[in-house]
Short mmCIF file of C-alpha atoms and ligand atoms in Angstrom, two decimals:
data_model
loop_
_atom_site.label_atom_id
_atom_site.label_comp_id
_atom_site.label_asym_id
_atom_site.label_seq_id
_atom_site.Cartn_x
_atom_site.Cartn_y
_atom_site.Cartn_z
CA UNK Y 1 24.97 -13.32 -20.83
CA UNK Y 2 28.09 -12.57 -19.22
CA UNK Y 3 27.83 -12.11 -15.10
CA UNK Y 4 29.58 -8.60 -13.75
CA UNK Y 5 31.74 -10.93 -10.43
CA UNK Y 6 33.82 -7.54 -10.25
CA UNK Y 7 30.43 -5.91 -9.09
CA UNK Y 8 30.92 -8.33 -6.42
CA UNK Y 9 31.38 -5.75 -3.59
CA UNK Y 10 33.60 -8.26 -1.64
CA UNK Y 11 36.10 -8.36 -4.32
CA UNK Y 12 39.66 -7.70 -3.95
CA UNK Y 13 38.32 -5.84 -0.55
CA UNK Y 14 41.67 -6.13 2.09
CA UNK Y 15 41.40 -8.11 5.05
CA UNK Y 16 43.68 -8.74 7.89
CA UNK Y 17 43.48 -12.03 9.87
CA UNK Y 18 45.55 -12.41 13.13
CA UNK Y 19 45.87 -15.45 14.63
CA UNK Y 20 46.56 -16.34 18.62
CA UNK Y 21 47.70 -19.55 20.08
CA UNK Y 22 45.02 -21.60 21.15
CA UNK Y 23 43.92 -24.95 19.88
CA UNK Y 24 41.35 -23.34 17.89
CA UNK Y 25 44.01 -22.13 15.29
CA UNK Y 26 43.79 -24.60 13.22
CA UNK Y 27 40.03 -23.39 12.31
CA UNK Y 28 41.39 -19.77 11.39
CA UNK Y 29 42.33 -22.00 8.07
CA UNK Y 30 38.37 -22.35 7.26
CA UNK Y 31 38.15 -18.25 8.13
CA UNK Y 32 40.67 -17.81 5.63
CA UNK Y 33 39.02 -19.28 3.11
CA UNK Y 34 35.35 -18.47 3.86
CA UNK Y 35 36.85 -15.03 2.89
CA UNK Y 36 38.91 -15.41 -0.02
CA UNK Y 37 35.38 -17.65 -1.26
CA UNK Y 38 33.97 -14.24 -0.47
CA UNK Y 39 36.13 -12.42 -3.54
CA UNK Y 40 38.34 -11.05 -0.40
CA UNK Y 41 41.76 -10.55 0.21
CA UNK Y 42 43.66 -11.84 2.96
CA UNK Y 43 46.68 -10.90 4.47
CA UNK Y 44 47.86 -13.38 7.76
CA UNK Y 45 49.61 -12.31 10.93
CA UNK Y 46 50.31 -14.34 13.55
CA UNK Y 47 51.52 -14.75 17.21
CA UNK Y 48 54.65 -16.30 18.14
CA UNK Y 49 51.91 -18.63 20.19
CA UNK Y 50 49.91 -19.18 17.33
CA UNK Y 51 52.77 -21.13 15.46
CA UNK Y 52 52.76 -23.80 18.35
CA UNK Y 53 49.49 -24.76 17.06
CA UNK Y 54 49.98 -24.47 13.93
CA UNK Y 55 52.40 -23.63 11.24
CA UNK Y 56 52.78 -20.25 9.01
CA UNK Y 57 53.36 -22.04 6.22
CA UNK Y 58 49.43 -23.47 6.41
CA UNK Y 59 48.71 -19.29 5.98
CA UNK Y 60 50.92 -18.82 3.61
CA UNK Y 61 50.27 -21.61 1.73
CA UNK Y 62 46.23 -20.34 1.42
CA UNK Y 63 46.89 -16.90 1.12
CA UNK Y 64 49.81 -16.79 -1.40
CA UNK Y 65 51.06 -13.79 0.67
CA UNK Y 66 54.20 -13.88 3.55
CA UNK Y 67 52.52 -14.21 7.01
CA UNK Y 68 54.13 -12.18 9.35
CA UNK Y 69 54.72 -13.14 12.82
CA UNK Y 70 57.82 -10.97 13.92
CA UNK Y 71 58.30 -7.31 11.70
CA UNK Y 72 61.77 -7.37 13.21
CA UNK Y 73 62.42 -11.28 11.40
CA UNK Y 74 64.88 -11.22 8.43
CA UNK Y 75 63.12 -13.00 6.04
CA UNK Y 76 60.52 -10.05 6.71
CA UNK Y 77 60.02 -8.31 3.29
CA UNK Y 78 59.04 -5.18 4.88
CA UNK Y 79 60.67 -3.56 7.55
CA UNK Y 80 57.54 -1.28 8.62
CA UNK Y 81 55.08 -4.14 8.36
CA UNK Y 82 52.55 -3.14 11.20
CA UNK Y 83 52.16 0.46 9.48
CA UNK Y 84 51.62 -0.83 5.70
CA UNK Y 85 49.91 -4.09 6.91
CA UNK Y 86 47.37 -1.97 9.47
CA UNK Y 87 47.02 0.94 7.32
CA UNK Y 88 45.82 -0.96 3.93
CA UNK Y 89 43.47 -3.10 4.97
CA UNK Y 90 40.29 -2.55 5.29
CA UNK Y 91 39.40 -4.94 8.37
CA UNK Y 92 41.57 -6.68 10.79
CA UNK Y 93 39.86 -9.99 12.46
CA UNK Y 94 40.95 -11.21 15.18
CA UNK Y 95 40.75 -15.35 15.35
CA UNK Y 96 40.97 -17.02 17.61
CA UNK Y 97 41.44 -14.19 20.09
CA UNK Y 98 43.15 -15.29 23.60
CA UNK Y 99 42.64 -13.82 27.05
CA UNK Y 100 46.18 -12.31 27.03
CA UNK Y 101 45.14 -10.86 23.54
CA UNK Y 102 42.33 -9.08 24.62
CA UNK Y 103 44.07 -7.78 27.53
CA UNK Y 104 46.55 -6.36 25.35
CA UNK Y 105 44.37 -4.72 23.39
CA UNK Y 106 42.61 -3.00 26.03
CA UNK Y 107 45.12 -1.91 27.29
CA UNK Y 108 46.95 -0.56 24.75
CA UNK Y 109 50.39 -3.15 25.10
CA UNK Y 110 52.24 -3.19 21.42
CA UNK Y 111 55.08 -5.57 22.19
CA UNK Y 112 54.60 -8.05 19.17
CA UNK Y 113 53.14 -7.35 15.66
CA UNK Y 114 49.76 -7.99 16.36
CA UNK Y 115 49.33 -5.55 18.91
CA UNK Y 116 50.95 -3.39 17.22
CA UNK Y 117 49.01 -3.42 14.05
CA UNK Y 118 46.00 -3.30 16.15
CA UNK Y 119 46.94 0.18 17.36
CA UNK Y 120 48.61 1.46 14.13
CA UNK Y 121 45.31 0.15 12.33
CA UNK Y 122 42.13 2.70 11.57
CA UNK Y 123 39.90 -0.05 10.37
CA UNK Y 124 37.41 -1.86 12.16
CA UNK Y 125 38.68 -4.54 14.23
CA UNK Y 126 36.39 -7.73 14.83
CA UNK Y 127 37.36 -10.08 17.15
CA UNK Y 128 36.26 -14.12 18.08
CA UNK Y 129 37.88 -15.35 21.12
CA UNK Y 130 38.61 -18.57 21.92
CA UNK Y 131 39.56 -20.22 26.03
CA UNK Y 132 38.64 -21.90 28.42
CA UNK Y 133 35.67 -21.13 30.15
CA UNK Y 134 36.83 -19.75 33.59
CA UNK Y 135 39.38 -17.87 31.74
CA UNK Y 136 36.47 -16.14 29.27
CA UNK Y 137 33.93 -15.60 32.75
CA UNK Y 138 36.75 -14.00 35.01
CA UNK Y 139 35.59 -10.80 35.98
CA UNK Y 140 39.25 -9.43 34.09
CA UNK Y 141 38.21 -10.56 30.31
CA UNK Y 142 34.61 -9.38 30.87
CA UNK Y 143 36.26 -5.91 31.77
CA UNK Y 144 38.77 -6.07 28.74
CA UNK Y 145 35.88 -7.47 26.31
CA UNK Y 146 33.66 -4.74 27.77
CA UNK Y 147 36.39 -1.76 27.37
CA UNK Y 148 37.33 -2.96 23.74
CA UNK Y 149 33.21 -2.94 22.53
CA UNK Y 150 32.81 0.57 24.51
CA UNK Y 151 36.24 1.53 22.27
CA UNK Y 152 33.97 -0.22 18.90
CA UNK Y 153 35.62 -3.20 18.76
CA UNK Y 154 32.73 -5.74 16.72
CA UNK Y 155 32.70 -9.26 18.96
CA UNK Y 156 31.46 -12.85 17.55
CA UNK Y 157 30.89 -13.91 21.08
CA UNK Y 158 32.05 -17.73 22.25
CA UNK Y 159 29.83 -20.71 21.64
CA UNK Y 160 28.65 -23.39 24.57
CA UNK Y 161 29.99 -26.43 24.51
CA UNK Y 162 32.67 -28.69 25.11
CA UNK Y 163 36.40 -27.54 25.12
CA UNK Y 164 40.06 -29.12 24.14
CA UNK Y 165 40.53 -29.34 27.97
CA UNK Y 166 37.16 -31.29 29.02
CA UNK Y 167 35.31 -28.64 30.41
CA UNK Y 168 31.65 -27.72 29.11
CA UNK Y 169 30.58 -23.97 28.62
CA UNK Y 170 31.38 -20.62 27.08
CA UNK Y 171 34.17 -20.49 25.58
CA UNK Y 172 34.53 -22.39 22.10
CA UNK Y 173 35.39 -20.40 18.85
CA UNK Y 174 32.15 -19.39 17.38
CA UNK Y 175 31.67 -21.42 13.83
CA UNK Y 176 33.77 -20.16 10.64
CA UNK Y 177 30.82 -19.48 8.82
CA UNK Y 178 29.92 -17.38 11.55
CA UNK Y 179 32.75 -15.20 12.14
CA UNK Y 180 32.84 -14.71 7.72
CA UNK Y 181 29.33 -14.07 7.55
CA UNK Y 182 30.38 -11.38 10.73
CA UNK Y 183 32.96 -10.14 8.75
CA UNK Y 184 31.38 -9.63 5.09
CA UNK Y 185 28.15 -7.68 6.94
CA UNK Y 186 30.69 -5.39 8.52
CA UNK Y 187 32.65 -4.81 5.48
CA UNK Y 188 29.17 -4.13 3.89
CA UNK Y 189 27.64 -1.88 6.39
CA UNK Y 190 30.66 -0.27 8.22
CA UNK Y 191 29.85 3.20 6.47
CA UNK Y 192 27.28 5.33 7.19
CA UNK Y 193 26.08 6.24 4.07
CA UNK Y 194 25.14 2.53 3.97
CA UNK Y 195 23.89 2.82 7.13
CA UNK Y 196 21.11 5.59 6.28
CA UNK Y 197 20.66 4.10 2.48
CA UNK Y 198 17.43 3.32 2.81
CA UNK Y 199 16.36 6.00 5.51
CA UNK Y 200 12.60 6.74 4.80
CA UNK Y 201 11.82 3.71 3.10
CA UNK Y 202 9.06 1.37 4.03
CA UNK Y 203 9.83 -1.94 2.23
CA UNK Y 204 7.19 -4.89 2.26
CA UNK Y 205 8.57 -8.30 2.00
CA UNK Y 206 7.14 -11.59 1.88
CA UNK Y 207 8.96 -14.28 3.72
CA UNK Y 208 8.90 -18.23 3.96
CA UNK Y 209 6.33 -20.78 2.83
CA UNK Y 210 2.33 -21.06 2.20
CA UNK Y 211 0.39 -23.79 3.27
CA UNK Y 212 -2.44 -24.97 1.05
CA UNK Y 213 -5.11 -26.87 2.82
CA UNK Y 214 -6.13 -30.68 2.06
CA UNK Y 215 -8.37 -30.94 4.33
CA UNK Y 216 -7.81 -29.49 8.27
CA UNK Y 217 -4.62 -31.33 9.31
CA UNK Y 218 -2.96 -31.85 5.40
CA UNK Y 219 -1.33 -29.57 3.36
CA UNK Y 220 0.59 -28.58 0.04
CA UNK Y 221 3.86 -27.00 0.88
CA UNK Y 222 7.75 -26.07 0.33
CA UNK Y 223 10.78 -26.04 2.70
CA UNK Y 224 11.06 -22.18 2.53
CA UNK Y 225 12.47 -21.42 5.82
CA UNK Y 226 12.04 -17.68 5.83
CA UNK Y 227 16.03 -17.02 6.37
CA UNK Y 228 16.42 -15.18 3.13
CA UNK Y 229 13.69 -13.25 3.10
CA UNK Y 230 14.29 -12.01 7.41
CA UNK Y 231 17.77 -11.41 6.82
CA UNK Y 232 17.21 -8.52 4.09
CA UNK Y 233 14.22 -7.34 6.28
CA UNK Y 234 17.14 -7.39 9.43
CA UNK Y 235 19.63 -5.73 6.57
CA UNK Y 236 16.70 -3.62 5.29
CA UNK Y 237 15.93 -2.34 8.97
CA UNK Y 238 19.47 -1.80 10.00
CA UNK Y 239 19.98 0.68 6.77
CA UNK Y 240 17.24 2.82 7.88
CA UNK Y 241 14.13 1.44 6.41
CA UNK Y 242 10.68 0.84 8.07
CA UNK Y 243 10.02 -2.86 7.19
CA UNK Y 244 6.57 -5.06 7.46
CA UNK Y 245 6.79 -8.88 6.69
CA UNK Y 246 4.08 -10.84 5.68
CA UNK Y 247 5.59 -13.98 6.47
CA UNK Y 248 3.88 -17.67 5.58
CA UNK Y 249 5.47 -20.83 7.51
CA UNK Y 250 9.00 -20.15 8.69
CA UNK Y 251 11.69 -21.86 10.47
CA UNK Y 252 14.15 -19.58 10.94
CA UNK Y 253 13.07 -16.30 13.90
CA UNK Y 254 11.98 -13.17 12.38
CA UNK Y 255 14.79 -10.46 13.29
CA UNK Y 256 13.75 -7.86 16.00
CA UNK Y 257 12.53 -4.30 14.72
CA UNK Y 258 10.66 -5.22 12.09
CA UNK Y 259 6.35 -5.69 11.98
CA UNK Y 260 5.76 -9.24 11.35
CA UNK Y 261 2.01 -10.02 9.47
CA UNK Y 262 1.09 -14.03 9.62
CA UNK Y 263 -0.52 -15.09 6.45
CA UNK Y 264 -0.13 -18.66 5.95
CA UNK Y 265 -2.49 -18.94 2.52
CA UNK Y 266 -1.72 -17.83 -1.02
CA UNK Y 267 -4.93 -16.18 -0.19
CA UNK Y 268 -4.22 -14.79 2.90
CA UNK Y 269 -1.02 -13.91 1.99
CA UNK Y 270 -2.14 -12.15 -1.00
CA UNK Y 271 -4.39 -10.30 0.81
CA UNK Y 272 -2.17 -9.26 3.93
CA UNK Y 273 0.18 -8.02 1.25
CA UNK Y 274 -2.25 -5.86 -1.06
CA UNK Y 275 -3.75 -4.35 2.96
CA UNK Y 276 -0.13 -2.73 3.54
CA UNK Y 277 0.89 -1.93 0.16
CA UNK Y 278 -0.11 1.57 0.23
CA UNK Y 279 1.75 2.50 2.78
CA UNK Y 280 5.08 0.91 0.85
CA UNK Y 281 8.19 2.44 -0.96
CA UNK Y 282 9.66 -1.23 -1.55
CA UNK Y 283 7.67 -4.45 -2.15
CA UNK Y 284 9.90 -7.36 -2.36
CA UNK Y 285 8.60 -11.27 -2.92
CA UNK Y 286 10.90 -13.00 -1.35
CA UNK Y 287 8.45 -15.88 0.26
CA UNK Y 288 8.08 -19.17 -1.95
CA UNK Y 289 4.30 -18.75 -2.61
CA UNK Y 290 2.28 -21.88 -4.57
CA UNK Y 291 1.72 -21.40 -7.82
CA UNK Y 292 -1.54 -24.18 -7.11
CA UNK Y 293 -3.78 -24.84 -3.92
CA UNK Y 294 -5.95 -27.97 -3.76
CA UNK Y 295 -9.44 -26.68 -5.62
CA UNK Y 296 -11.70 -27.92 -2.78
CA UNK Y 297 -9.82 -28.10 0.95
CA UNK Y 298 -12.43 -31.21 2.60
CA UNK Y 299 -14.41 -30.32 5.99
CA UNK Y 300 -13.12 -32.76 7.81
CA UNK Y 301 -10.65 -35.18 7.85
CA UNK Y 302 -9.96 -36.81 4.25
CA UNK Y 303 -9.86 -41.05 5.63
CA UNK Y 304 -7.78 -43.71 4.72
CA UNK Y 305 -9.16 -46.01 2.10
CA UNK Y 306 -8.02 -48.45 -0.28
CA UNK Y 307 -9.03 -46.46 -3.69
CA UNK Y 308 -6.67 -43.85 -4.81
CA UNK Y 309 -7.43 -40.03 -5.00
CA UNK Y 310 -7.31 -37.93 -7.50
CA UNK Y 311 -6.55 -34.27 -5.90
CA UNK Y 312 -7.77 -31.37 -8.52
CA UNK Y 313 -5.75 -28.18 -8.06
CA UNK Y 314 -6.49 -24.57 -9.18
CA UNK Y 315 -4.12 -21.41 -9.46
CA UNK Y 316 -3.34 -19.43 -7.24
CA UNK Y 317 -3.79 -15.26 -7.74
CA UNK Y 318 -0.09 -14.25 -8.20
CA UNK Y 319 1.13 -11.71 -5.30
CA UNK Y 320 3.83 -10.29 -7.30
CA UNK Y 321 1.88 -9.34 -10.33
CA UNK Y 322 -0.37 -7.94 -9.14
CA UNK Y 323 1.64 -5.33 -7.14
CA UNK Y 324 3.38 -4.96 -10.43
CA UNK Y 325 0.46 -4.34 -11.72
CA UNK Y 326 -1.21 -1.94 -9.65
CA UNK Y 327 -0.53 2.15 -10.44
CA UNK Y 328 3.12 2.02 -8.41
CA UNK Y 329 4.34 5.93 -8.25
CA UNK Y 330 8.10 5.57 -6.38
CA UNK Y 331 7.23 1.78 -5.64
CA UNK Y 332 10.15 -0.69 -6.67
CA UNK Y 333 8.83 -4.02 -7.27
CA UNK Y 334 11.78 -6.70 -6.61
CA UNK Y 335 10.76 -10.64 -7.45
CA UNK Y 336 12.51 -13.84 -6.48
CA UNK Y 337 12.88 -16.55 -9.24
CA UNK Y 338 13.38 -20.04 -7.85
CA UNK Y 339 14.78 -22.31 -10.53
CA UNK Y 340 15.89 -25.75 -11.48
CA UNK Y 341 16.94 -25.58 -15.36
CA UNK Y 342 17.56 -22.05 -17.60
CA UNK Y 343 17.89 -20.41 -14.53
CA UNK Y 344 19.07 -16.72 -16.07
CA UNK Y 345 16.83 -17.61 -19.18
CA UNK Y 346 13.12 -18.03 -16.81
CA UNK Y 347 14.04 -15.01 -14.38
CA UNK Y 348 14.47 -13.14 -16.95
CA UNK Y 349 11.24 -13.83 -18.35
CA UNK Y 350 9.69 -13.60 -15.06
CA UNK Y 351 11.34 -9.84 -14.85
CA UNK Y 352 9.39 -9.05 -17.97
CA UNK Y 353 6.36 -10.61 -17.66
CA UNK Y 354 5.38 -9.90 -14.12
CA UNK Y 355 7.20 -6.03 -14.75
CA UNK Y 356 9.92 -5.95 -12.50
CA UNK Y 357 12.15 -3.91 -11.47
CA UNK Y 358 14.66 -6.18 -10.33
CA UNK Y 359 14.54 -10.25 -10.07
CA UNK Y 360 16.93 -11.87 -8.04
CA UNK Y 361 17.34 -15.99 -9.66
CA UNK Y 362 18.14 -18.42 -7.35
CA UNK Y 363 19.50 -21.81 -9.15
CA UNK Y 364 17.75 -24.08 -5.64
CA UNK Y 365 19.72 -27.06 -7.15
CA UNK Y 366 23.13 -25.72 -5.90
CA UNK Y 367 24.80 -27.00 -2.96
CA UNK Y 368 24.36 -24.42 0.03
CA UNK Y 369 22.23 -22.52 -2.10
CA UNK Y 370 18.72 -22.17 -2.00
CA UNK Y 371 15.46 -23.31 0.44
CA UNK Y 372 17.18 -23.89 3.84
CA UNK Y 373 19.99 -23.15 3.93
CA UNK Y 374 22.24 -20.89 5.53
CA UNK Y 375 24.66 -19.70 2.36
CA UNK Y 376 23.10 -18.42 -0.84
CA UNK Y 377 24.16 -17.89 -4.03
CA UNK Y 378 22.07 -16.09 -6.47
CA UNK Y 379 22.31 -13.75 -10.08
CA UNK Y 380 20.43 -9.76 -9.32
CA UNK Y 381 18.77 -8.78 -12.57
CA UNK Y 382 18.13 -5.08 -13.35
CA UNK Y 383 15.59 -3.96 -15.67
CA UNK Y 384 17.67 -0.90 -16.35
CA UNK Y 385 21.23 -2.91 -16.82
CA UNK Y 386 22.49 -5.05 -19.29
CA UNK Y 387 25.23 -7.23 -16.93
CA UNK Y 388 23.44 -8.87 -14.44
CA UNK Y 389 25.41 -9.18 -10.81
CA UNK Y 390 27.09 -13.24 -9.87
CA UNK Y 391 26.21 -13.18 -5.98
CA UNK Y 392 28.71 -16.15 -5.39
CA UNK Y 393 28.03 -18.36 -2.35
CA UNK Y 394 28.00 -16.25 1.30
CA UNK Y 395 26.07 -16.41 3.65
CA UNK Y 396 22.03 -15.29 3.28
CA UNK Y 397 23.12 -12.11 6.03
CA UNK Y 398 25.88 -10.95 3.12
CA UNK Y 399 23.16 -11.93 -0.06
CA UNK Y 400 20.80 -9.28 1.83
CA UNK Y 401 23.31 -6.74 1.70
CA UNK Y 402 24.29 -6.83 -1.89
CA UNK Y 403 20.35 -6.95 -2.70
CA UNK Y 404 19.91 -4.15 -0.55
CA UNK Y 405 22.96 -2.43 -2.37
CA UNK Y 406 21.53 -3.14 -5.54
CA UNK Y 407 18.21 -1.57 -4.60
CA UNK Y 408 19.73 1.63 -3.14
CA UNK Y 409 21.06 2.24 -7.05
CA UNK Y 410 17.79 1.17 -8.29
CA UNK Y 411 15.89 3.99 -6.47
CA UNK Y 412 18.79 6.67 -7.37
CA UNK Y 413 18.27 5.76 -10.61
CA UNK Y 414 14.60 6.28 -10.45
CA UNK Y 415 14.95 9.70 -9.17
CA UNK Y 416 17.38 10.75 -11.92
CA UNK Y 417 14.85 9.84 -14.68
CA UNK Y 418 12.48 12.15 -12.62
CA UNK Y 419 14.64 14.42 -12.64
CA UNK Y 420 15.32 14.78 -16.24
CA UNK Y 421 13.10 17.07 -18.85
CA UNK Y 422 10.95 15.00 -21.32
CA UNK Y 423 13.30 15.52 -23.72
CA UNK Y 424 16.09 13.85 -21.73
CA UNK Y 425 14.04 10.89 -21.31
CA UNK Y 426 13.18 10.13 -24.28
CA UNK Y 427 16.87 10.36 -25.70
CA UNK Y 428 18.11 7.92 -23.03
CA UNK Y 429 14.66 5.62 -23.63
O1 PMT N 501 13.27 -19.09 2.94
P1 PMT N 501 14.85 -20.10 2.47
O2 PMT N 501 15.19 -21.23 3.51
O3 PMT N 501 16.02 -18.84 2.72
O4 PMT N 501 14.51 -19.68 1.04
C1 PMT N 501 14.31 -18.69 0.07
C2 PMT N 501 14.62 -18.61 -0.80
C3 PMT N 501 14.49 -19.83 -1.68
C4 PMT N 501 12.58 -19.47 -0.87
C5 PMT N 501 14.08 -17.60 -1.89
O5 PMT N 501 15.39 -17.73 -2.30
C6 PMT N 501 12.97 -17.79 -3.62
O6 PMT N 501 13.60 -18.28 -4.15
N1 PMT N 501 12.20 -17.29 -3.28
C7 PMT N 501 11.10 -17.39 -4.36
C8 PMT N 501 10.35 -18.48 -4.66
C9 PMT N 501 9.22 -18.53 -5.04
O7 PMT N 501 8.13 -18.91 -5.22
O8 PMT N 501 9.76 -18.83 -6.55
P2 PMT N 501 8.91 -18.40 -8.42
O9 PMT N 501 10.16 -18.86 -9.25
O10 PMT N 501 8.13 -19.30 -8.13
O11 PMT N 501 8.06 -17.43 -8.04
C10 PMT N 501 8.47 -16.34 -8.80
C11 PMT N 501 8.44 -14.80 -7.62
O12 PMT N 501 6.75 -14.90 -8.02
C12 PMT N 501 8.54 -14.75 -5.99
O13 PMT N 501 8.94 -13.04 -5.93
C13 PMT N 501 7.36 -15.18 -5.32
O14 PMT N 501 7.30 -14.67 -4.31
C14 PMT N 501 6.49 -14.67 -6.05
N2 PMT N 501 5.13 -15.10 -6.25
C15 PMT N 501 4.43 -16.72 -6.72
C16 PMT N 501 3.41 -17.30 -7.16
C17 PMT N 501 2.54 -16.57 -6.23
N3 PMT N 501 1.42 -16.76 -6.18
N4 PMT N 501 2.46 -15.34 -6.11
C18 PMT N 501 3.77 -14.63 -6.43
O15 PMT N 501 3.96 -13.36 -5.34
#
């Protein structure tokens, strides 16, 4: 089955990466690679001081494009680069940003290519500062940061840690993966249509791992951290949905602004879901729910002995299938399929057998994907479309937004279908 890579929302998105003079400048190469892996086209601009830490050639080789340092330089192919460059990009990232550049941006000073680009650009701006702790904490720097935030600039605050100068404190450039995730998040959500796309929807979502008790202290479970489900919950809330999470065991933190009900076993999760279902307009099964539980859970702790123990398992109820089987009216039902082989075929089989609107196929054997990872790589298969969407490896927050884009499309398709006359509907079928 073909995948439609062109449907990746980041494919061909134009991003400018501005690099300032600091020891963390080398980490910008990882930011660039992360953006490219997601499908973005990245052009680089460097300040003159940045070139003392890392050569423009590195970024030219990685981006395949001329790196602009000085738009007056004779080798610059574009004489008005700060205008053409700034007005063709969809996002401007500054990583690392020095105290100096923050001061210039905050005060509208445009005395080199990067500062002129900042002023000439109407694209959203994401700044990842990196500097010595005292410089970061200085009232002048903090004043500039506040002013830029008030101007609508996005920030990835620096991390705490040991700096190249030996100081310990805030000021280290945030990790490249976090910068990439924040950048992709901005590309996905800065549009106001996107931010209201789920207004009026009530999302019910299962998250995390279930635990099936063997005795009062032992259980059967799995490695789901809850990160994928929580990322969807948070992204849906940001898009205007009311969100209720039914969470099993999780190691990740639940996002703010969503209702959370804990339900640890498959049976508890089933009951909690059915209780909330009448309110929901979208159901997503992101939890890793046990298919089997011990037929009997010992009332007391099972004592150790030399004898072998046989544990009889029985089936749990399938929450997702039961949700899809209710008389659903407008309810959209989306499942996940965690697979280790024949991923597409198995996921498709679940889509059909459980009567879902879409299924998110998750090959959990892939490096950086699936259980307990920060990133994921999935294939979104919708019932009404022949071509699935292949979502390449990227942070779970960004995967969540792509899944939600598809849910928004499914909702619109459902509404269009409802507006067709019976005759038109018959022809479409
Ligand atoms: O939590 P993370 O660490 O971020 O990891 C994310 C994840 C790997 C858990 C997630 O991306 C994922 O794949 N979730 C589904 C895991 C799973 O149980 O897959 P499955 O193929 O066994 O189940 C198919 C679907 O049926 C799932 O939507 C599941 O929630 C649902 N199900 C399964 C069994 C059951 N008794 N009830 C269910 O509702």
